[in-house]
PDB file of C-alpha atoms in Angstrom:
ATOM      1  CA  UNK R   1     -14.703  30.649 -49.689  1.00 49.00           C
ATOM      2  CA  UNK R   2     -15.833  31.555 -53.081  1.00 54.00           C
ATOM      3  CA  UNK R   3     -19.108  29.868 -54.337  1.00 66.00           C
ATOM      4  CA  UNK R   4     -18.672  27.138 -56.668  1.00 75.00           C
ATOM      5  CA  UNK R   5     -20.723  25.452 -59.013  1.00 86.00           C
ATOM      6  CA  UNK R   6     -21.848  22.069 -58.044  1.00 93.00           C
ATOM      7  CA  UNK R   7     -20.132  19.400 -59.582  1.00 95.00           C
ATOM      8  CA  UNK R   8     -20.996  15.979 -60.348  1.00 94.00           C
ATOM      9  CA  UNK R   9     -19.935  14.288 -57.661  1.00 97.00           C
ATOM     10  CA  UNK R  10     -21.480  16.951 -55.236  1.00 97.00           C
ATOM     11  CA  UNK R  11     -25.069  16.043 -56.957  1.00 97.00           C
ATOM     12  CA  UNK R  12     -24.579  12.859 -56.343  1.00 97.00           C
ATOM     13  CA  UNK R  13     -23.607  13.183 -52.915  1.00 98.00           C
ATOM     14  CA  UNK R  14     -26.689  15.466 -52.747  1.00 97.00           C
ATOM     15  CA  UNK R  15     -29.269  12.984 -54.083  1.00 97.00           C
ATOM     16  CA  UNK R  16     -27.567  10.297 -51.372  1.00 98.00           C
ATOM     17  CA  UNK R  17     -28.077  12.524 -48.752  1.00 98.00           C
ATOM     18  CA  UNK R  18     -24.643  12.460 -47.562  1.00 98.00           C
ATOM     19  CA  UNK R  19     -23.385  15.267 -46.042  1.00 97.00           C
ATOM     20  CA  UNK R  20     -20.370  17.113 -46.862  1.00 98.00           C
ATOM     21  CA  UNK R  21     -18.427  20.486 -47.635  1.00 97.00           C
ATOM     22  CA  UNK R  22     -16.105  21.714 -49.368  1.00 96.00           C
ATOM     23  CA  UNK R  23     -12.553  23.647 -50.153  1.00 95.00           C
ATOM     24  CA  UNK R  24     -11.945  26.080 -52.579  1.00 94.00           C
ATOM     25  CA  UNK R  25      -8.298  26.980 -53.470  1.00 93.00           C
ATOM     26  CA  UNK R  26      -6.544  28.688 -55.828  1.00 91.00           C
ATOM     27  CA  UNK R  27      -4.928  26.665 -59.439  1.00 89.00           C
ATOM     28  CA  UNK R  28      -3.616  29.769 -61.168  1.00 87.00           C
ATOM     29  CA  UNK R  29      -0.080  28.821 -60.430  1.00 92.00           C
ATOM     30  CA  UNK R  30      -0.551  25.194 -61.832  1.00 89.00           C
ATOM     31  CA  UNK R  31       0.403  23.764 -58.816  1.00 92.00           C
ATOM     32  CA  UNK R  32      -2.326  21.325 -58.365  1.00 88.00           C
ATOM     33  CA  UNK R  33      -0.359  17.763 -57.042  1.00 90.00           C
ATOM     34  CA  UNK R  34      -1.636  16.304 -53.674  1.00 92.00           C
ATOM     35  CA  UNK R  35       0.986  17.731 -51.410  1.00 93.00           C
ATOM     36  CA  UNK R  36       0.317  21.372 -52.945  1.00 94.00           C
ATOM     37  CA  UNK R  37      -3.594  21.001 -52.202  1.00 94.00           C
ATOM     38  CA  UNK R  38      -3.029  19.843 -48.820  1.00 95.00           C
ATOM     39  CA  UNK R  39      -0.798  23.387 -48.252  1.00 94.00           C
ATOM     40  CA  UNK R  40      -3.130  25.311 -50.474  1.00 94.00           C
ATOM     41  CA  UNK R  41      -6.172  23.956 -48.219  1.00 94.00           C
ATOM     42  CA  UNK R  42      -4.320  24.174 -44.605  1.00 95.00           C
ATOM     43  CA  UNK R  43      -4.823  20.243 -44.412  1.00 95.00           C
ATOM     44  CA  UNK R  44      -2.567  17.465 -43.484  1.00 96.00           C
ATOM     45  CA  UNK R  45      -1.478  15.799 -46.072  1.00 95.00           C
ATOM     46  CA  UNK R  46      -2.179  12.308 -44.656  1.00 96.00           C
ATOM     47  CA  UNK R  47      -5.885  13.239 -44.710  1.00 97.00           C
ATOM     48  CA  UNK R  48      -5.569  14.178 -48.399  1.00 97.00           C
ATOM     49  CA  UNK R  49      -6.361  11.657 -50.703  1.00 98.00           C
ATOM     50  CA  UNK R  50      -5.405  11.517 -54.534  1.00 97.00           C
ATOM     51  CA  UNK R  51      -7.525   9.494 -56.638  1.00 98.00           C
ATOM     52  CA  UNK R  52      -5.168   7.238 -59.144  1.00 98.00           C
ATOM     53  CA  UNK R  53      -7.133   5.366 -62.114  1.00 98.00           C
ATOM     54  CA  UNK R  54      -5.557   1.779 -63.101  1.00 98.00           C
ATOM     55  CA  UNK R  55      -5.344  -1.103 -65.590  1.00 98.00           C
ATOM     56  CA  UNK R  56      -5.229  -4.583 -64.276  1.00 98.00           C
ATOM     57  CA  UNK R  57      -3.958  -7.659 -66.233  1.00 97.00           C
ATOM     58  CA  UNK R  58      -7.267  -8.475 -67.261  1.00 97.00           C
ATOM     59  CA  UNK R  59      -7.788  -5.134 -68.606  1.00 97.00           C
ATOM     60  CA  UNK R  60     -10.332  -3.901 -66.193  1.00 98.00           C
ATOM     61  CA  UNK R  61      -9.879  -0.541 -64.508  1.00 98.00           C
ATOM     62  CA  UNK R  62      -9.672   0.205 -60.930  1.00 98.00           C
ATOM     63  CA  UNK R  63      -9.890   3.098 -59.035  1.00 98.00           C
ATOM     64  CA  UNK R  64      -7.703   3.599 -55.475  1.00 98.00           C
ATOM     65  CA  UNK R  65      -7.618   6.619 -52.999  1.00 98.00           C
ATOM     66  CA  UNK R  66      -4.898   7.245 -51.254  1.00 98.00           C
ATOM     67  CA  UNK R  67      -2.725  10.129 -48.782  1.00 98.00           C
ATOM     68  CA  UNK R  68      -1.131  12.341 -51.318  1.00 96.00           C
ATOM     69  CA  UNK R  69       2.081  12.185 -50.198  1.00 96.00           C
ATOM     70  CA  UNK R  70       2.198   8.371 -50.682  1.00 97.00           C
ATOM     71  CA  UNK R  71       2.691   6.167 -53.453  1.00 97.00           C
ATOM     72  CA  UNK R  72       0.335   3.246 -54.347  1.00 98.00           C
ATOM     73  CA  UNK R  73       2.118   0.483 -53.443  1.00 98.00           C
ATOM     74  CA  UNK R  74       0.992  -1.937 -56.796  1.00 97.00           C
ATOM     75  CA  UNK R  75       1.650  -5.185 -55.729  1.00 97.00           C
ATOM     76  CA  UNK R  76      -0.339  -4.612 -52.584  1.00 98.00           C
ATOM     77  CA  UNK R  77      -2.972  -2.540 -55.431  1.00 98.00           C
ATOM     78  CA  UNK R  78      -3.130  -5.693 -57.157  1.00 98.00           C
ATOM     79  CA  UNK R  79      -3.586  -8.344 -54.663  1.00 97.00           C
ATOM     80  CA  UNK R  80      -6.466  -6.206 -53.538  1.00 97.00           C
ATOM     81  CA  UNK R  81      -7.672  -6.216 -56.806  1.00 97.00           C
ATOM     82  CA  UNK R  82      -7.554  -9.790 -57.311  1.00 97.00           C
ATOM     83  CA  UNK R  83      -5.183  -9.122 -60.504  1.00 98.00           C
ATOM     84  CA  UNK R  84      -2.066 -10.827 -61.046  1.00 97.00           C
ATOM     85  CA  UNK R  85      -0.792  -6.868 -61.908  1.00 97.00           C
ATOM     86  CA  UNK R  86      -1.405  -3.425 -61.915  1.00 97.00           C
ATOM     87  CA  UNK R  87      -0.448  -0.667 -63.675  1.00 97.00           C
ATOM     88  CA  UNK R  88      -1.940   3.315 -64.209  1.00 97.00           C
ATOM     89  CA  UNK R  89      -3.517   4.017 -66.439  1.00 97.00           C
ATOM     90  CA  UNK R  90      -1.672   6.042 -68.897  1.00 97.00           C
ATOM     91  CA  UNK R  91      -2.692   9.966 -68.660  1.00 95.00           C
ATOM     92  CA  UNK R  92      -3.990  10.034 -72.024  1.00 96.00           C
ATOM     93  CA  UNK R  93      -6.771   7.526 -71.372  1.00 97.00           C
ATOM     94  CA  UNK R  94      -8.107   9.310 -68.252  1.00 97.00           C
ATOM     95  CA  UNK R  95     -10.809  11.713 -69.270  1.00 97.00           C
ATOM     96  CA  UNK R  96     -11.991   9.056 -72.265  1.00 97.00           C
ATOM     97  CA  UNK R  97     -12.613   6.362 -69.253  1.00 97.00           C
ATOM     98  CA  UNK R  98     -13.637   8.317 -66.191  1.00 97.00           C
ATOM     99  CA  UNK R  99     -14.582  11.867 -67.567  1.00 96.00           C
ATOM    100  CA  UNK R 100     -12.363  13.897 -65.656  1.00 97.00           C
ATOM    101  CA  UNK R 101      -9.060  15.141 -65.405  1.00 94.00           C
ATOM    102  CA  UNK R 102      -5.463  15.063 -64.308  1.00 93.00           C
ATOM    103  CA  UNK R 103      -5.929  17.000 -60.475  1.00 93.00           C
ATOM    104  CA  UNK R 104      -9.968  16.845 -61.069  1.00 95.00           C
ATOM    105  CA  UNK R 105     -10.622  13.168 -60.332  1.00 97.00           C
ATOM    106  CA  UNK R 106     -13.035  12.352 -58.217  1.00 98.00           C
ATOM    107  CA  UNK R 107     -13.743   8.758 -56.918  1.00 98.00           C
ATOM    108  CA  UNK R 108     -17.328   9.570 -57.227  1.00 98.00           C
ATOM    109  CA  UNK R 109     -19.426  10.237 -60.366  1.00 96.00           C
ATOM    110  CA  UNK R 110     -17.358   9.155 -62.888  1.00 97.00           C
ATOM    111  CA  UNK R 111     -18.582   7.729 -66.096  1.00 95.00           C
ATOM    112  CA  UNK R 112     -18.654   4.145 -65.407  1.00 96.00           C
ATOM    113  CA  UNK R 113     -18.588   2.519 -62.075  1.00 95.00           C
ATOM    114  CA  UNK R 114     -15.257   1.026 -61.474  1.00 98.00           C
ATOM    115  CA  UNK R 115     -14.130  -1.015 -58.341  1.00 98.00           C
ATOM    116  CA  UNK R 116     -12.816   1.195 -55.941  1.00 98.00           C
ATOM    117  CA  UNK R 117     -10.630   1.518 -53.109  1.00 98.00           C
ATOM    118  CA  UNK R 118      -9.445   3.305 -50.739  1.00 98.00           C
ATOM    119  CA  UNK R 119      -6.215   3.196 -48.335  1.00 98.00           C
ATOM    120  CA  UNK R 120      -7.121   1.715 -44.887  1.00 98.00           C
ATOM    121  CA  UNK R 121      -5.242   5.080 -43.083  1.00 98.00           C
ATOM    122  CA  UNK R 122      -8.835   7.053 -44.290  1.00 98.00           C
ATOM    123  CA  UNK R 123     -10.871   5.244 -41.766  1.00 98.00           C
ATOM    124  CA  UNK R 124      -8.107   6.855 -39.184  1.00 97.00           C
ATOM    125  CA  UNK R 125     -10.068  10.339 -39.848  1.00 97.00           C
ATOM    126  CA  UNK R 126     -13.512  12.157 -38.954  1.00 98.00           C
ATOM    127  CA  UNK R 127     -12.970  13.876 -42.412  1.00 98.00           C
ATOM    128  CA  UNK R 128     -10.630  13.280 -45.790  1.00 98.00           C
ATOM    129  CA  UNK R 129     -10.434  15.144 -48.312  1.00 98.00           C
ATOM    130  CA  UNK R 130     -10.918  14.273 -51.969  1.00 98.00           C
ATOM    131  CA  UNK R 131     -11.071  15.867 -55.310  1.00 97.00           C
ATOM    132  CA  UNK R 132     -14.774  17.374 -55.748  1.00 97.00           C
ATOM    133  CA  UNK R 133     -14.587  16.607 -59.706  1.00 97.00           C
ATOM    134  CA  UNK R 134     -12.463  19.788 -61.054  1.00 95.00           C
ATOM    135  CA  UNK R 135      -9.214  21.324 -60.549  1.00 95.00           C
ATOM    136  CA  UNK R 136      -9.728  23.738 -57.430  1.00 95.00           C
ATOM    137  CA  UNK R 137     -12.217  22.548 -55.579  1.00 96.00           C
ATOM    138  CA  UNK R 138     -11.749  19.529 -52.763  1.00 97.00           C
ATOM    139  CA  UNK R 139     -14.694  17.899 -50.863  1.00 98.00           C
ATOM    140  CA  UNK R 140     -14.298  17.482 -47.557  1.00 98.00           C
ATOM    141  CA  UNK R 141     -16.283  14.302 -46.659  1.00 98.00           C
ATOM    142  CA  UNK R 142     -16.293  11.571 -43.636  1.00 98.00           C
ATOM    143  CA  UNK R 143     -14.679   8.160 -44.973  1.00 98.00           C
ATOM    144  CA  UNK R 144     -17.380   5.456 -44.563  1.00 98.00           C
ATOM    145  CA  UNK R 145     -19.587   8.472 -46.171  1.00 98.00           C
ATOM    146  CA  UNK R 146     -17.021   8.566 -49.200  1.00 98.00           C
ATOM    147  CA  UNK R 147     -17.190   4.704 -48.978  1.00 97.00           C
ATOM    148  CA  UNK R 148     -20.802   4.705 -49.738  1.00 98.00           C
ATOM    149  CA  UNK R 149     -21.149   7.107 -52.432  1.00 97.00           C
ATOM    150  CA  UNK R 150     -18.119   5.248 -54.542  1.00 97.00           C
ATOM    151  CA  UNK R 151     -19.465   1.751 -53.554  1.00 97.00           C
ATOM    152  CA  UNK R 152     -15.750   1.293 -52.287  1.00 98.00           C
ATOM    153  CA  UNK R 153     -13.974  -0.859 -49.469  1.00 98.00           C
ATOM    154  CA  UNK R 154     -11.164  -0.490 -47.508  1.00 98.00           C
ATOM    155  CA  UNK R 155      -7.871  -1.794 -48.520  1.00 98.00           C
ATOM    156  CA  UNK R 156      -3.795  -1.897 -47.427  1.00 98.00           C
ATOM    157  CA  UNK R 157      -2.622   0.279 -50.471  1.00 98.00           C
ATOM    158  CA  UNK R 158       0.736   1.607 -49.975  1.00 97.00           C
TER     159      UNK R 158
END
């Protein structure tokens, strides 16, 4: 594993005290959705969790976690949410809002706290794995330890 550069959401993990790892892998190819991390990384892709950033009705943004090879079921997204809908956010608006980008979202660290959840199946696993803040580079963290650092709760997502 090559050494990395500590992102921002590794700092913060840091100055929590909340242990965790991480997986390098390589981007060059531009393969970088869910499913292609989870074979890059040797991982299941059920404990692989992509990090999708939303608009609700009321115009507040939300952020959910779930397996990569699922799809986050938005009625269920915004009934957790308390929002009569729910919609992603479009691409464009990503890095302005959380200050990352496409396949380098973390659910920790970014700009602004937003309310965030995470699919139910995490809690299923010692470890998930989420994005570490940048393309190539996946933390590999225990669930109620991710649920601490992004202030987050469990939810039924998809």
């Amino acid at each position: 594993m090559k050494k990395i550069n500590k992102t921002n959401a590794m700092r913060i993990l840091d100055s929590m005290g909340i242990e965790y790892d991480y997986i390098s892998y390589e981007c060059e190819d531009g393969k970088i959705d869910g499913v292609s991390v989870a074979h890059k990384t040797g991982q299941n892709p059920e404990t692989v969790f992509k990090t999708l950033v939303s608009v609700g009705h009321s115009k507040e943004l939300y952020v959910f976690c779930i397996p990569v090879e699922y799809e986050l079921d938005l009625k269920k997204a915004a009934k957790a949410s308390n929002e009569k809908n729910i919609e992603l956010l479009p691409l464009k608006e990503l890095t302005k809002n959380t200050g990352y980008i496409r396949g380098g979202c973390s659910p920790i660290g970014m700009k602004k706290h937003y309310k965030t959840l995470i699919d139910e199946t995490a809690s299923l696993n010692d470890k998930i794995l989420v994005s570490a803040g940048c393309i190539g580079v996946q933390l590999v963290i225990n669930p109620d330890d991710l649920l601490k650092a992004s202030e987050a709760s469990y939810e039924d997502l998809i």
